[in-house]
Amino acid sequence: MNRELIIDSNATEVSIALLEDKNLVELNKEKSNNSFSVGDVYLGKVKKIMPGLNAAFVDVGYEKDAFLHYLDLGPQVNSLNKYLKQALGGRATQLTMADFEPEPDIEKTGKISQVLTPNQLVLIQIAKEPISTKGPRISSEISFAGRFLVLVPFSNRISISQKIKSVEERNRLKRLIQSIKPKNYGVIIRTVAEGKKVADLDADLQSLTVKWETALRKLGTAKPPQKVISELDRTQAILRDLLNESFNSIHISDSIIYEEVRNYIKTIAPEKIEIVKLYKGKVPIFENFGVDKQIKNSFGKVVTIKSGVYLIIEHTEALHVIDVNSGHRVNSGVNQEENAVAVNLEAASEIARQLRLRDMGGIIVIDFIDMHEGLNRRKLYQRLKDEMVRDRAKHSILPPSKFGLVQITRQRVRPEMNVEILEKCPVCDGTGEIKPSIIQVDEIENNLRYLIRDQNEQKLTLTTHPFIFAYLTHGWFSIRMKWLLKFKQWIRIKAVPSYHMLEYHFHNKHDDEIKI
């Protein structure tokens, strides 16, 4: 599969588009003022303990307090709290993980009041960004993802991705990690570690432990609420999680980000550094690679698929609803059941893309066209599962019900991507009303009089819609001829098809537009 990453940067945000075989499948927009990112570690203060919810609300600097449930504390929370207390007591520089004596794990069925108290300082990690009216969701089971490994402080477990199927490879990786893992650290071995040498794994592990220990040294002077560790920005996080042999190119419009990405890839995959390219074209980068057009086609309430099938996507506070419609895709040569199967299979591929592209999370209900045969429903279910294999978000798909409904739950860790594709009408400016067309020519003539007599402009050019152009130039004694007699100047008129009906502009002899 051909994978390309297109990165566009401006003063307020960085936009990242992931293309698979030229099709847009992921779009991320990272605001430069976005304070909370999944993976950031904060020093927070417990504001309230809620025994009924078995949870606490923690101040991390957001307008709404963050939510911390007992099950998100992590088994080693007592060890973390003990270490944090020692670090805040001024011993941050002397503390080492190797010398630390961990506390016993907490019980799964315990109470949060046994672990936390109001006004207690806690070290937490953002698990979900603030969404809608809710504050961030947090966890005190801290972990750091690297290229091949995930580091979990205060744990001693070694876990291996279930996607690594080979028993020999699993045993090899476990032996390697056991030989290099420092004391009081747990490690999760990621899928991309399969087949890697010990030197690659060790380098990844060392960089993660340095990141954790560097953060711990900051705790001596930290005041809550304060960010202690920043997760990688979205660009680097996507590269870390996605970069593999199928990545063909990374095109970047900003020279600073270009250098950052090159330096980052030099550390994680030096052999891939040549795929990073600085885009220098005059056309905007998203327009050049066809991303803008795909964004316009892919967002909004109605999404049309090439064959005429279309989806209607509605959003509520609790769930997302997708309705599949056959449109004009009807093959008279086959029966209704076969038509329904063909439409549903085509829609399933687009729906899987839409979930990734919009980053839709929570509960998604899809109303497919009814199919009566169980074999066809199973075929649709398998197609959905196959298409969503590439989706990095955790998800669960239920088989189609007898009503043709498919229910999907998909992990939501940040607000859904929503791109406004409807544009304000340039003629009425969104009011639904326009100036009377009968006075359009009078308005143009008044502006001409001002430019010629008051501003003394020479060799004026008027650009306008082709219909207005035809009206002004039609016949021997046209309106343009009347202007020649009135103003003693020949007005050059050009038709521009891209203009809306009542749009016009004046240009001087140097072809520069004159603002009126």
XYZ file of C-alpha atoms in Angstrom, residues 42-501:
460
model
C 0.493 16.832 34.732
C 1.041 17.514 38.394
C -2.510 18.079 39.629
C -4.368 18.615 42.882
C -7.332 16.520 44.071
C -10.347 18.829 44.413
C -13.167 16.448 45.351
C -13.583 12.797 46.273
C -16.878 11.281 45.055
C -17.450 8.006 46.989
C -20.690 7.294 45.117
C -18.858 7.343 41.785
C -15.701 5.830 43.302
C -13.853 8.634 41.558
C -12.128 11.967 42.137
C -12.049 15.330 40.377
C -8.547 16.706 39.858
C -7.490 20.254 38.969
C -5.081 20.156 36.007
C -5.585 23.759 34.900
C -8.682 23.263 32.731
C -11.922 25.185 33.364
C -13.620 21.874 34.263
C -11.844 19.539 36.696
C -10.507 16.305 35.208
C -12.227 13.001 36.062
C -10.198 10.180 37.669
C -11.983 6.874 38.317
C -10.661 4.271 40.755
C -10.137 1.799 37.895
C -7.906 4.371 36.168
C -5.575 4.700 39.148
C -3.497 1.728 38.066
C -2.295 -1.078 40.375
C 0.949 0.766 41.237
C -0.639 4.085 42.294
C 0.681 3.780 45.873
C 4.228 3.436 44.539
C 3.708 6.482 42.320
C 2.312 8.555 45.205
C 5.192 7.533 47.490
C 7.759 8.442 44.837
C 6.008 11.748 44.117
C 5.963 12.657 47.820
C 9.721 12.054 48.067
C 10.374 14.079 44.901
C 8.268 17.014 46.108
C 10.145 16.879 49.408
C 13.295 18.046 47.635
C 14.887 14.655 46.946
C 14.196 14.673 43.188
C 17.878 14.793 42.200
C 18.889 11.905 44.496
C 15.977 9.616 43.597
C 16.659 6.688 41.271
C 14.188 4.066 40.147
C 16.706 1.286 40.798
C 16.928 2.129 44.530
C 13.215 2.689 45.021
C 11.226 0.175 47.107
C 7.765 -0.143 45.500
C 4.521 -0.412 47.493
C 2.078 -3.339 47.128
C -0.513 -3.106 44.328
C -3.970 -1.811 45.246
C -7.023 -4.092 45.127
C -9.278 -3.968 42.093
C -12.377 -3.694 44.280
C -11.059 -0.995 46.622
C -12.363 2.513 47.321
C -10.795 5.694 46.008
C -10.982 7.288 49.479
C -8.430 4.663 50.631
C -5.911 5.985 48.069
C -6.554 9.724 47.611
C -7.557 12.611 49.869
C -8.740 16.158 49.038
C -5.905 18.631 48.250
C -3.440 15.765 47.693
C -0.960 16.304 44.840
C -1.072 13.603 42.192
C 0.828 12.821 38.996
C -1.610 12.005 36.191
C -1.645 11.458 32.439
C -4.286 12.771 29.997
C -6.299 9.810 28.661
C -8.981 11.824 26.809
C -8.906 15.442 25.766
C -11.713 17.773 26.913
C -14.768 16.951 24.779
C -17.926 19.091 24.611
C -18.770 20.206 28.170
C -16.595 17.600 29.880
C -13.133 18.113 31.332
C -10.207 15.815 30.471
C -10.334 12.118 31.400
C -7.152 11.170 33.224
C -5.239 8.173 34.546
C -2.471 7.749 37.089
C -1.257 4.579 35.348
C 1.459 6.453 33.488
C 3.052 5.049 30.340
C 5.278 6.350 27.523
C 5.022 5.036 23.983
C 8.172 4.681 21.922
C 8.752 3.310 18.442
C 8.945 -0.346 19.503
C 8.100 -0.345 23.222
C 5.794 1.219 25.792
C 7.421 1.991 29.160
C 5.323 1.635 32.341
C 7.106 2.964 35.489
C 6.676 1.040 38.791
C 5.526 -2.129 37.037
C 7.673 -5.198 36.480
C 5.473 -6.924 33.896
C 6.481 -7.622 30.299
C 3.538 -7.757 27.887
C 3.588 -8.505 24.168
C 1.216 -7.280 21.458
C -1.345 -9.925 20.584
C -0.791 -9.161 16.897
C 2.596 -10.917 17.126
C 1.406 -14.487 16.526
C 4.656 -16.458 16.318
C 5.423 -18.239 19.614
C 9.161 -18.287 18.842
C 9.209 -14.547 18.161
C 7.224 -13.790 21.339
C 9.656 -15.828 23.416
C 12.662 -14.173 21.716
C 11.351 -10.664 22.391
C 10.511 -11.501 25.998
C 14.037 -12.857 26.622
C 15.611 -9.758 25.031
C 13.559 -7.332 27.131
C 14.234 -9.291 30.326
C 17.958 -8.922 29.675
C 17.882 -5.122 29.174
C 14.912 -3.931 31.277
C 15.874 -1.717 34.265
C 14.444 -2.402 37.715
C 10.965 -1.048 38.582
C 9.933 -0.623 34.971
C 7.328 -2.585 33.043
C 7.443 -2.901 29.255
C 4.802 -3.498 26.602
C 6.298 -4.779 23.343
C 4.579 -3.201 20.314
C 3.748 -4.972 17.058
C 6.452 -3.107 15.084
C 9.108 -4.666 17.360
C 8.669 -7.988 15.551
C 12.000 -9.061 14.048
C 13.958 -6.124 15.516
C 17.433 -6.501 16.982
C 18.309 -5.960 20.635
C 20.211 -2.747 19.800
C 17.038 -1.135 18.355
C 14.957 -2.184 21.354
C 17.609 -1.042 23.828
C 17.915 2.399 22.185
C 14.145 2.848 22.350
C 14.056 1.744 25.988
C 16.887 4.076 26.966
C 15.214 7.112 25.366
C 11.965 6.383 27.238
C 13.660 5.960 30.631
C 15.583 9.214 30.096
C 12.289 10.970 29.295
C 10.755 9.724 32.570
C 13.764 10.476 34.751
C 14.176 13.964 33.235
C 10.572 14.715 34.131
C 11.065 13.512 37.702
C 13.832 16.056 38.236
C 11.378 18.852 37.404
C 9.086 17.848 40.271
C 11.277 19.505 42.904
C 10.202 22.954 41.662
C 6.784 22.097 40.163
C 3.624 23.850 41.377
C 0.205 22.380 40.562
C -1.448 22.509 38.116
C 1.577 22.161 35.832
C 2.500 20.134 32.771
C 5.496 17.941 33.596
C 5.912 15.941 30.387
C 4.654 16.799 26.904
C 3.602 14.014 24.607
C 4.987 14.248 21.070
C 3.034 16.600 18.852
C 0.535 14.991 16.459
C 3.011 14.934 13.576
C 5.643 12.990 15.494
C 3.062 10.762 17.196
C 1.646 9.758 13.797
C 5.134 9.080 12.473
C 5.997 7.034 15.553
C 2.845 4.906 15.275
C 2.507 4.600 11.507
C 5.953 4.799 9.936
C 6.769 1.517 8.249
C 8.004 0.140 4.947
C 4.786 1.154 3.161
C 5.376 4.858 3.875
C 6.512 6.307 0.549
C 6.777 10.029 1.141
C 6.206 12.847 3.600
C 5.588 16.256 2.008
C 5.872 19.317 4.267
C 5.171 22.950 3.414
C 6.983 24.505 6.397
C 10.803 24.505 6.563
C 10.929 24.447 10.394
C 8.629 21.402 10.656
C 10.579 19.829 7.781
C 13.811 20.007 9.818
C 12.046 18.731 12.970
C 10.581 15.747 11.131
C 13.916 14.942 9.448
C 15.679 15.013 12.825
C 12.983 12.851 14.385
C 13.095 10.254 11.597
C 16.892 10.253 11.817
C 16.510 8.934 15.375
C 13.741 6.365 14.793
C 14.347 5.189 11.221
C 17.490 6.646 9.587
C 17.003 4.558 6.468
C 13.707 6.385 5.736
C 15.063 9.944 5.945
C 14.996 10.459 2.165
C 11.202 10.177 2.046
C 10.884 13.578 3.800
C 10.503 16.302 1.177
C 10.072 20.064 1.506
C 7.264 21.315 -0.723
C 8.150 24.546 -2.547
C 5.329 24.819 -5.099
C 3.298 27.990 -5.590
C -0.037 26.145 -5.364
C -1.084 25.407 -1.725
C 0.168 21.941 -0.731
C -3.276 20.479 0.054
C -4.607 21.694 -3.294
C -1.571 20.317 -5.148
C -2.036 16.798 -3.727
C -5.827 16.791 -4.114
C -6.462 16.855 -0.354
C -8.673 19.970 -0.413
C -11.021 18.421 -2.955
C -11.282 15.200 -0.957
C -12.011 17.151 2.236
C -14.881 18.980 0.483
C -16.252 15.646 -0.780
C -15.823 13.729 2.476
C -17.242 16.003 5.172
C -20.751 17.331 5.663
C -24.081 15.627 6.212
C -24.264 13.883 2.827
C -21.298 11.890 1.498
C -21.563 10.646 -2.080
C -19.661 7.572 -3.280
C -18.530 7.356 -6.920
C -21.141 4.816 -8.055
C -24.051 6.978 -6.855
C -24.434 5.373 -3.432
C -24.549 8.000 -0.701
C -24.416 8.166 3.081
C -26.312 10.508 5.397
C -24.364 11.105 8.618
C -26.103 12.638 11.642
C -24.559 13.401 15.032
C -26.187 13.589 18.460
C -24.708 14.037 21.914
C -24.946 10.292 22.633
C -24.255 8.612 19.282
C -23.675 8.922 15.539
C -26.162 7.592 12.980
C -25.240 6.656 9.395
C -27.926 5.863 6.809
C -26.971 4.010 3.613
C -28.865 4.927 0.430
C -28.534 3.254 -2.957
C -29.138 6.517 -4.877
C -29.262 5.856 -8.629
C -27.130 2.707 -8.365
C -29.695 0.148 -9.488
C -28.691 -2.714 -11.775
C -31.775 -3.945 -13.559
C -30.036 -7.192 -14.468
C -29.960 -8.505 -10.896
C -32.532 -8.940 -8.153
C -33.124 -6.692 -5.171
C -31.092 -8.823 -2.750
C -27.973 -8.740 -4.969
C -28.346 -4.985 -5.417
C -28.571 -4.530 -1.642
C -25.426 -6.641 -1.100
C -23.426 -4.672 -3.687
C -24.522 -1.319 -2.234
C -23.860 -2.372 1.367
C -20.386 -3.754 0.645
C -19.425 -0.557 -1.165
C -20.835 1.574 1.662
C -18.976 -0.485 4.298
C -15.607 0.498 2.819
C -16.530 4.196 2.806
C -17.948 4.039 6.338
C -14.690 2.563 7.679
C -12.835 5.449 6.001
C -15.273 8.022 7.392
C -14.809 6.769 10.969
C -11.036 7.229 10.688
C -11.252 10.496 8.774
C -13.690 12.213 11.157
C -12.302 10.376 14.203
C -15.868 9.530 15.211
C -16.024 7.891 18.642
C -18.555 6.465 21.059
C -21.551 4.585 19.664
C -22.107 4.471 15.898
C -25.332 2.968 14.487
C -25.403 2.170 10.756
C -28.663 1.528 8.887
C -27.712 -0.661 5.921
C -30.164 -1.664 3.187
C -32.143 -4.717 4.317
C -30.795 -8.133 3.283
C -32.822 -11.271 3.855
C -30.153 -13.975 3.527
C -27.949 -14.738 6.529
C -24.951 -15.459 4.275
C -25.092 -11.922 2.878
C -25.292 -10.378 6.360
C -22.210 -12.365 7.385
C -20.420 -11.190 4.214
C -21.184 -7.559 5.136
C -20.004 -8.103 8.722
C -16.709 -9.600 7.488
C -16.187 -6.712 5.027
C -16.605 -4.164 7.826
C -14.121 -6.034 10.037
C -11.592 -6.306 7.193
C -11.867 -2.597 6.341
C -11.425 -1.527 9.961
C -8.283 -3.598 10.566
C -6.187 -0.516 9.700
C -8.052 1.627 12.244
C -5.673 2.335 15.168
C -8.516 3.274 17.551
C -9.905 0.442 19.668
C -13.269 -0.622 18.300
C -15.883 -3.350 18.528
C -18.372 -4.330 15.780
C -21.621 -6.243 16.359
C -23.099 -8.403 13.548
C -26.070 -6.922 11.621
C -29.396 -7.227 13.446
C -32.535 -8.545 11.749
C -33.444 -4.923 11.029
C -30.171 -4.383 9.112
C -28.594 -2.248 11.837
C -24.884 -2.552 12.661
C -23.607 -1.157 15.963
C -19.998 -0.093 16.421
C -18.247 1.281 19.469
C -15.051 3.180 18.761
C -12.583 4.686 21.199
C -12.880 8.455 21.514
C -9.882 10.274 23.010
C -10.216 13.693 21.356
C -13.055 15.781 19.859
C -14.450 14.591 16.557
C -12.915 16.161 13.459
C -15.487 18.486 11.929
C -14.721 20.503 8.805
C -17.267 23.105 7.697
C -17.597 22.613 3.931
C -20.577 24.860 3.229
C -19.459 28.310 2.127
C -21.223 31.617 2.675
C -22.945 32.765 -0.514
C -20.727 35.511 -1.968
C -23.694 37.188 -3.704
C -26.043 37.593 -0.727
C -23.401 37.298 2.050
C -25.538 34.681 3.772
C -28.675 36.838 3.997
C -30.639 35.113 1.229
C -31.274 38.476 -0.453
C -29.359 40.348 -3.192
C -29.341 43.857 -4.606
C -31.781 44.436 -7.473
C -29.975 43.446 -10.683
C -31.506 46.460 -12.446
C -29.224 48.827 -10.505
C -26.067 46.732 -11.072
C -25.023 48.658 -14.204
C -25.742 51.981 -12.476
C -23.446 50.977 -9.612
C -20.632 50.035 -12.035
C -21.083 53.345 -13.874
C -20.950 55.356 -10.626
C -17.689 53.641 -9.673
C -16.297 54.346 -13.151
C -17.170 58.035 -12.813
C -15.372 58.169 -9.441
C -12.230 56.417 -10.736
C -11.927 58.461 -13.945
C -12.974 61.940 -12.816
C -11.955 61.952 -9.148
C -8.984 59.566 -9.165
C -7.811 60.333 -12.699
C -7.294 56.642 -13.535
C -6.258 55.848 -17.122
C -6.656 52.630 -19.150
C -9.127 50.960 -16.804
C -10.092 47.287 -17.128
C -13.411 45.935 -15.819
C -13.594 42.197 -15.033
C -17.062 40.716 -14.599
C -19.244 37.623 -15.054
C -19.759 36.535 -18.728
C -23.491 37.372 -18.574
C -22.801 40.941 -17.440
C -19.979 41.158 -20.002
C -22.426 40.220 -22.782
C -24.986 42.753 -21.534
C -22.411 45.583 -21.466
C -20.916 44.846 -24.901
C -23.955 43.678 -26.926
C -24.753 45.608 -30.080
C -23.048 48.425 -31.975
C -24.269 51.177 -29.660
C -23.626 49.178 -26.476
C -23.403 50.421 -22.916
C -19.588 50.441 -23.310
C -19.954 52.815 -26.300
C -22.127 55.130 -24.169
C -19.372 55.114 -21.504
C -16.823 56.074 -24.192
C -18.888 59.117 -25.144
C -19.561 60.044 -21.517
C -16.090 59.564 -19.995
C -13.928 60.036 -23.137
C -12.141 56.762 -22.286
C -12.396 53.245 -23.739
C -13.145 50.763 -20.943
C -11.616 47.334 -21.526
C -13.994 44.604 -20.290
C -12.993 40.979 -19.586
C -15.296 38.041 -18.837
C -14.238 35.809 -15.927
C -16.321 32.584 -15.688
C -15.304 31.909 -12.080
C -17.004 35.107 -10.842
C -20.477 34.921 -9.363
C -23.260 36.713 -11.237
